[in-house]
Amino acid sequence: MGGIDGWDGGEPGRFAAFRELHACEPAASLAELIARRPDAVVVTVRPALIAATVARVLRAGLPCFVNKPAAASARALAELDRAVAGHEERFLTSSVLRFAPAVVDLAERLVGQRVLGARALVRHDIAGFLTPERAWQDDPTEGGGTLVSLGLHGAELLDAVAGPGARAVAATRSVLVHPATRSEDTGTILVGWPDGRPGTIEVSGAGGEEVYEVAAQTGDGVHTIRLGGAPDWQEALGYRATMRTILAMAGGAASPLPWSRSRAVLECAVDAAAMARA
């Protein structure tokens, strides 16, 4: 595998900032980038462009990873369904937290145990989403808002440690600290698994320490982990493991996460946001 090729996705300023940090050979268009036959493609364009971009990458036979959120609405999720169809083994989208070592370890320790319920806490200040260059993330019609951006992390954590199938049952939203938000800075999502198990996702974008926590209740007690940033936050939060997974796909490995499962995580967050705003 060689160096990094890149395309600006219609955002030259953002691409320029990326190139200041990483050596990158720019392509004039997505078509030119695909023609270079990269080993894998990481898609970070805005949600409105994701489905069309993914479709072109996958139809070219290239492994594709999409940074979250891969869809910010039910309509966008349906479009992504069509783009991925027939190429599921070459496609991956996930919160990096799924690959965090502590999450992987907890999921392995729970194998063979009956998880009776689970909860997740996602605390990440949304002040950055309120700046002009990132305001699209706070816009419910474009980036999905806080319940999608942060709620997806919580849904991913619940899926990873308690298993697939959880769906949003109810959701609430509030604006407590950031009056400029176009979405919300606080929310709670109630989820349920088909077998009746309950779960909750607490979302806080209202400031304070960045925290990602998940707890699973079993017959012998509650198993809780809290993801921290020190000493290596890129390792602790799953960034490095996610990149190792992408590199494995570039080498020919299939996606480790079925599309049906990652789709359910996306649907949980998207449905919760719609419920809270109804």
XYZ file of C-alpha atoms in Angstrom:
278
model
C 0.000 0.000 0.000
C 1.269 3.434 -0.913
C 0.488 6.943 0.219
C -2.769 8.836 0.573
C -4.822 10.115 -2.345
C -7.653 12.532 -1.652
C -10.609 14.424 -3.107
C -12.107 17.498 -1.465
C -15.760 16.414 -1.724
C -16.776 19.970 -2.514
C -15.108 21.364 0.625
C -11.706 22.747 -0.412
C -11.108 24.513 2.908
C -11.595 21.354 4.913
C -9.423 19.407 2.479
C -6.672 22.012 2.749
C -6.706 21.672 6.539
C -6.383 17.883 6.166
C -3.419 18.265 3.825
C -1.640 20.426 6.377
C -1.592 17.424 8.698
C -1.195 14.557 6.232
C 0.820 14.168 3.035
C -1.814 13.721 0.358
C -1.924 13.616 -3.436
C -5.096 15.499 -4.461
C -7.438 14.292 -7.196
C -9.511 16.762 -9.192
C -12.660 14.653 -8.903
C -14.066 11.488 -7.396
C -13.784 9.850 -10.813
C -10.062 10.619 -10.923
C -9.601 9.309 -7.392
C -11.362 6.036 -8.248
C -9.335 5.709 -11.455
C -6.156 5.656 -9.347
C -7.429 2.375 -7.827
C -6.750 3.072 -4.157
C -6.619 0.073 -1.798
C -9.596 1.442 0.161
C -11.663 4.613 0.352
C -12.639 6.494 3.521
C -15.709 8.661 2.878
C -16.122 11.808 4.997
C -18.347 13.934 2.753
C -21.499 15.547 4.106
C -24.508 13.233 4.552
C -26.311 14.456 1.424
C -23.435 13.177 -0.748
C -22.733 9.920 1.069
C -25.057 7.514 -0.750
C -24.016 8.624 -4.237
C -20.324 8.595 -3.282
C -20.548 5.161 -1.695
C -22.371 3.769 -4.740
C -19.587 4.876 -7.098
C -16.830 3.546 -4.834
C -18.456 0.153 -4.293
C -19.382 -0.291 -7.958
C -15.704 0.221 -8.757
C -14.950 -2.771 -6.523
C -13.172 -0.778 -3.815
C -13.542 -1.343 -0.044
C -15.348 1.590 1.549
C -15.551 2.972 5.083
C -17.943 5.815 5.938
C -17.322 8.042 8.924
C -20.398 8.519 11.088
C -23.135 9.468 10.631
C -23.596 7.635 7.351
C -27.225 8.779 7.213
C -29.076 11.553 9.023
C -32.662 10.694 8.044
C -34.848 7.744 7.101
C -34.759 8.866 3.468
C -30.963 9.027 3.469
C -30.810 5.590 5.058
C -32.994 4.171 2.276
C -30.659 5.725 -0.311
C -27.663 4.167 1.411
C -29.449 0.800 1.387
C -29.616 0.968 -2.394
C -25.968 2.029 -2.671
C -24.709 -0.834 -0.507
C -26.930 -3.581 -1.942
C -24.824 -6.334 -3.465
C -21.589 -4.968 -1.988
C -22.157 -5.526 1.736
C -18.863 -7.341 2.364
C -16.897 -4.368 1.009
C -18.709 -1.759 3.097
C -18.270 -0.637 6.701
C -19.682 2.233 8.730
C -19.420 2.447 12.496
C -18.624 4.621 15.446
C -14.955 4.125 16.245
C -16.018 3.293 19.807
C -17.094 -0.193 18.706
C -13.431 -1.009 18.119
C -12.145 0.503 21.375
C -10.116 -2.179 23.212
C -12.207 -1.897 26.392
C -15.453 -2.353 24.423
C -14.078 -5.366 22.552
C -12.890 -6.863 25.843
C -16.279 -6.365 27.537
C -18.137 -7.879 24.578
C -15.862 -10.927 24.735
C -16.364 -11.299 28.507
C -20.137 -11.266 28.024
C -20.150 -14.068 25.458
C -22.283 -16.887 26.851
C -23.899 -14.677 29.471
C -27.459 -13.435 29.265
C -27.472 -9.638 29.117
C -30.668 -8.435 30.804
C -30.350 -4.773 29.850
C -27.805 -2.102 29.040
C -27.232 1.631 29.210
C -24.843 4.012 27.517
C -23.685 7.516 28.368
C -22.314 9.780 25.646
C -21.046 13.157 26.819
C -19.356 15.411 24.257
C -19.654 19.199 24.162
C -21.383 20.341 20.944
C -19.795 23.804 21.020
C -17.691 22.790 18.022
C -20.856 21.949 16.064
C -22.039 25.538 16.491
C -19.111 27.126 14.625
C -19.792 28.268 11.029
C -17.641 25.576 9.435
C -19.352 22.751 11.361
C -22.878 24.127 11.780
C -24.207 21.537 9.328
C -23.690 18.880 12.011
C -26.123 20.712 14.306
C -28.743 21.102 11.572
C -31.371 18.325 11.863
C -32.062 18.504 8.119
C -28.402 18.132 7.129
C -26.289 16.422 9.769
C -29.048 15.085 11.996
C -28.297 17.166 15.078
C -27.072 16.055 18.478
C -29.356 13.048 18.925
C -28.045 11.547 15.694
C -24.363 12.550 15.990
C -23.989 11.564 19.642
C -26.858 9.109 19.929
C -25.243 6.935 17.274
C -22.235 6.406 19.565
C -24.551 5.172 22.306
C -26.491 2.884 19.972
C -23.190 1.447 18.720
C -22.008 0.738 22.256
C -25.263 -1.026 23.170
C -25.135 -3.113 19.995
C -21.502 -4.060 20.615
C -21.926 -5.288 24.204
C -25.599 -6.372 24.381
C -26.146 -7.635 20.856
C -28.049 -6.565 17.747
C -31.693 -5.739 17.269
C -32.275 -2.772 19.580
C -34.769 -0.227 18.268
C -35.702 3.226 19.523
C -38.903 3.130 21.581
C -39.062 6.737 22.820
C -36.819 9.790 23.015
C -36.672 13.199 24.649
C -34.654 16.295 23.827
C -33.800 19.570 25.581
C -31.743 22.732 25.167
C -30.099 23.434 28.511
C -26.744 25.109 27.873
C -26.345 26.056 24.206
C -29.302 28.270 23.158
C -27.772 28.700 19.695
C -28.244 25.034 18.831
C -30.613 24.211 15.982
C -31.153 20.720 17.379
C -30.590 19.960 21.071
C -27.784 19.644 23.576
C -29.347 17.015 25.842
C -31.482 13.945 25.275
C -32.413 10.468 26.372
C -33.249 7.507 24.146
C -35.160 4.468 25.366
C -34.476 1.350 23.315
C -35.797 -2.186 23.357
C -34.603 -5.512 21.980
C -37.058 -7.930 20.326
C -36.853 -10.253 23.351
C -38.066 -7.506 25.699
C -34.742 -6.357 27.131
C -34.578 -2.586 27.817
C -31.779 -0.129 27.231
C -31.119 3.586 27.552
C -28.815 6.071 25.902
C -28.080 9.297 27.744
C -26.810 12.030 25.428
C -25.176 15.211 26.692
C -23.644 17.843 24.446
C -23.865 20.459 27.161
C -20.214 20.663 28.106
C -17.995 19.146 30.758
C -15.621 16.214 30.531
C -15.843 14.048 27.423
C -17.179 10.668 28.542
C -18.213 7.441 26.830
C -19.585 4.783 29.147
C -21.499 1.550 28.711
C -22.937 -0.810 31.299
C -24.476 -4.248 30.792
C -26.596 -5.964 33.422
C -26.324 -9.750 33.758
C -27.430 -12.254 36.369
C -24.218 -11.779 38.324
C -24.156 -7.976 38.367
C -23.488 -4.901 36.271
C -20.431 -4.775 34.032
C -19.359 -1.174 33.373
C -16.565 0.387 31.350
C -15.656 4.019 30.866
C -13.538 5.007 27.909
C -10.785 7.482 28.676
C -8.355 9.445 26.578
C -5.073 8.909 28.407
C -2.381 8.036 27.683
C -3.239 7.421 24.019
C -6.758 8.629 23.195
C -6.531 7.404 19.599
C -6.016 3.880 20.892
C -8.391 4.127 23.857
C -11.320 5.441 21.799
C -10.892 2.970 18.960
C -9.431 5.172 16.222
C -6.331 3.051 15.686
C -8.287 -0.215 15.726
C -10.765 1.217 13.230
C -7.923 2.103 10.889
C -6.445 -1.366 11.318
C -9.829 -2.761 10.302
C -9.925 -0.552 7.194
C -6.412 -1.647 6.264
C -7.469 -5.280 6.648
C -10.340 -4.641 4.232
C -7.861 -2.987 1.864
C -5.910 -6.247 1.995
C -8.955 -8.270 0.981
C -10.749 -8.998 4.270
C -14.519 -8.730 4.380
C -16.194 -6.111 6.535
C -16.289 -7.406 10.125
C -19.732 -5.865 10.685
C -22.741 -6.944 8.619
C -24.533 -4.057 6.924
C -27.799 -5.188 8.522
C -26.265 -4.613 11.944
C -24.680 -1.235 11.261
C -27.878 -0.197 9.494
C -29.886 -0.998 12.638
C -27.584 1.231 14.698
C -28.114 4.100 12.257
C -31.859 3.512 12.221
C -31.989 3.604 16.021
C -30.384 7.060 16.166
C -32.365 8.442 13.215
C -35.688 7.159 14.593
C -34.929 8.526 18.048
C -34.285 12.009 16.658
C -37.544 11.892 14.700
C -39.479 10.763 17.795
C -38.017 13.491 19.979
C -38.903 16.210 17.475
C -42.401 14.956 16.641
